C-alpha atoms as one frame of an Amber mdcrd trajectory, in Angstrom:
protein
   0.000   0.000   0.000   1.277   3.508  -0.773   2.162   5.939   1.969   0.616
   9.424   1.867   1.815  12.751   3.199   1.208  16.454   2.832   4.154  18.530
   1.643   5.063  22.157   1.065   6.954  23.089  -2.091   8.881  26.300  -2.690
   8.915  27.726  -6.207  11.848  29.672  -7.626  10.136  32.989  -6.859   9.662
  32.050  -3.203   5.983  31.119  -3.443   5.059  28.187  -1.218   2.401  25.760
  -2.365   0.923  22.651  -0.853   1.138  19.184  -2.343  -0.299  15.721  -1.769
   2.326  12.978  -2.035   2.034   9.223  -2.438   5.058   6.974  -1.995   5.207
   3.347  -3.105   6.364   0.380  -1.106   9.953  -0.335  -2.022  12.169   1.448
  -4.512  10.225   3.768  -6.852  10.273   3.280 -10.604  10.330   7.050 -11.060
   8.466  10.209 -10.171   5.054  11.331 -11.394   3.569  14.820 -11.138  -0.242
  14.673 -11.151  -1.907  17.862 -12.359  -5.448  18.606 -11.286  -8.594  19.467
 -13.170 -10.023  22.939 -12.422 -11.440  21.766  -9.103  -8.302  21.695  -6.969
  -6.497  18.774  -5.355  -9.730  17.015  -4.506 -10.480  13.414  -3.560 -10.249
  12.249  -7.158  -6.864  13.890  -7.712  -5.664  12.204  -4.531  -7.016   8.940
  -5.943  -4.895   9.506  -9.066  -1.845   9.992  -6.841  -2.722   6.749  -5.068
  -3.101   4.900  -8.388   0.381   5.793  -9.603   1.966   5.233  -6.182   0.339
   1.792  -6.084   1.942   1.146  -9.470   5.393   1.931  -8.112   5.897   5.668
  -8.599   6.489   8.520  -6.199   3.509  10.678  -7.118   2.862  14.291  -6.201
  -0.112  16.565  -6.850   0.864  20.232  -6.402  -1.871  22.629  -5.327  -1.778
  24.781  -8.443  -4.562  27.060  -7.171  -2.559  28.139  -4.099  -1.347  31.257
  -5.915  -4.904  32.590  -5.839  -6.772  30.618  -3.187  -5.016  28.289  -0.775
  -6.367  24.788  -0.266  -9.138  25.405  -2.788 -11.288  22.334  -3.421 -14.295
  23.095  -5.598 -17.543  21.295  -6.206 -17.951  19.917  -9.724 -20.706  22.470
 -10.286 -18.234  25.344  -9.771 -16.769  25.317 -13.266 -16.816  29.099 -13.685
 -15.070  29.632 -10.360 -12.422  27.096 -11.308 -11.855  28.768 -14.658 -11.553
  32.161 -12.965  -8.891  30.879 -10.570  -6.965  29.165 -13.365  -7.114  32.291
 -15.527  -5.795  34.445 -12.683  -2.482  32.572 -12.527   0.167  33.880 -14.913
   2.116  31.518 -17.127   5.460  32.266 -15.461   3.989  31.452 -12.050   2.468
  28.222 -13.351   5.821  27.160 -14.811   7.597  27.933 -11.528   5.132  25.810
  -9.568   5.363  22.970 -12.078   9.136  23.037 -11.830   8.979  22.869  -8.032
   6.850  19.720  -8.238   9.127  18.140 -10.842  12.180  18.852  -8.708  10.465
  17.345  -5.663  10.244  13.870  -7.231  13.294  13.771  -9.504  15.330  11.820
  -6.944  12.936   8.895  -7.539  14.101   8.440 -11.130  12.661   9.479 -14.511
   9.906  12.072 -14.132   6.576  12.003 -15.947   4.074  14.845 -15.791   0.457
  13.691 -16.092  -2.508  16.040 -16.217  -6.259  15.975 -16.601  -8.347  18.694
 -18.323  -6.632  21.975 -17.269  -3.856  19.814 -15.893  -3.509  18.135 -19.282
  -2.632  21.481 -20.814  -0.218  22.107 -17.944   1.458  18.779 -18.713   2.019
  20.039 -22.266   3.342  23.334 -20.872   5.704  21.482 -18.540   7.022  19.352
 -21.404   7.690  22.528 -23.393   9.022  24.881 -20.730  10.278  22.954 -17.686
  13.499  21.021 -17.166  13.746  17.446 -15.971  10.619  16.151 -17.727  11.229
  12.736 -19.276   7.650  12.077 -20.421   4.283  13.789 -20.269   0.702  12.588
 -20.603  -2.326  14.780 -21.269  -5.819  13.481 -20.630  -8.406  15.605 -22.484
  -6.193  18.694 -22.207  -8.588  21.277 -23.592  -6.237  24.245 -23.360  -3.393
  22.586 -25.230  -4.834  24.195 -28.342  -3.974  27.576 -26.783  -0.314  26.612
 -26.354   0.528  24.532 -29.403   0.751  27.488 -31.809   3.700  28.948 -29.924
   5.438  26.029 -28.208   6.152  22.360 -28.747   7.003  19.715 -26.144  10.645
  18.782 -25.689   9.744  15.468 -24.047   7.792  12.542 -25.530   4.051  12.956
 -25.014   0.948  10.799 -24.975  -2.533  12.252 -25.470  -5.895  10.758 -24.512
  -8.998  12.248 -26.178 -12.674  11.376 -25.874 -14.455  11.223 -29.221 -17.566
  12.828 -27.687 -15.661  15.696 -26.019 -17.126  18.899 -27.477 -14.330  20.960
 -25.912 -11.851  19.072 -28.113 -13.514  18.681 -31.531 -11.695  16.905 -34.373
 -10.118  20.095 -35.726  -8.605  20.898 -32.306  -7.210  17.382 -31.999  -5.698
  17.627 -35.475  -4.130  20.968 -34.549  -2.503  19.399 -31.497  -1.293  16.389
 -33.466   0.177  18.651 -36.143   2.078  20.607 -33.491   3.505  17.390 -32.015
   3.674  14.871 -34.862   5.827  12.444 -32.857   3.408  12.432 -29.927   1.242
   9.365 -29.371  -2.469  10.230 -29.525  -5.366   7.943 -28.640  -9.029   8.629
 -29.389 -11.656   6.777 -27.358 -14.966   6.161 -29.092 -17.962   6.647 -26.823
 -15.899   8.615 -24.291 -16.553  12.231 -23.357 -14.593  14.846 -21.435 -13.393
  13.713 -17.985 -13.919  10.078 -18.927 -11.382   8.808 -16.361 -12.972  10.576
 -13.385 -15.169   8.053 -11.586 -16.655  10.808  -9.419 -18.307  12.442 -12.435
 -21.247  11.355 -14.631 -19.126  11.182 -17.787 -16.921   8.413 -16.382 -16.306
   5.636 -18.893 -14.801   2.631 -17.107 -13.689   0.813 -20.261 -11.956   3.835
 -21.775 -10.416   4.825 -18.431  -8.921   1.373 -17.900  -7.426   1.298 -21.388
  -6.056   4.839 -21.106  -4.369   4.112 -17.777  -2.888   0.878 -19.121  -1.443
   2.790 -22.063  -0.075   5.463 -19.751   1.654   2.917 -17.513   3.211   1.239
 -20.567   4.388   4.653 -21.789   5.945   5.453 -18.412   7.695   2.081 -18.322
   9.807   3.177 -21.285  11.720   5.466 -18.907
């Protein structure tokens, strides 16, 4: 069973942010940074940390909202509030906080950055702008389409898209794939946005299982 702890990270500009950490039994295979949806480091994000720690990785979920509102955990109905908090954080600050989380787990081995929704776009940003990223995985990263015109990932990436996700229509997916032609992209028929989140109505157990299996195989490449 993984071991959990709360941690405090310090970014390069001195900002301190919280983090939820899961450590595996035995020697870790590597480090994983788990990046939240727009609802904070909630129970489901902690479950994601637990999943990767159970699979042998030191996993950390930085509280990316701490720049605006400390310890913010939003209800799934509070989409507009989550968007407002995310939009209030400047790109340089986001990168600094991402780097702090990456640095916190790099002693465990190769580092993968894995994000969901807003966090999926942040995984792309980390792969493009941060150091020490060996791999990155974006699950339904809606905002990647805002970044891919001006930056490309420097680390290998895997993308998971739901075919029913209206926030990522086919033209947006093609734009992302064109920006990162060597990235590995998977499209899940019958899956919508947030299809891996079993706390939300759009959860698709079959697609989630396959996506996580593909992610673990991707991480195993080092």
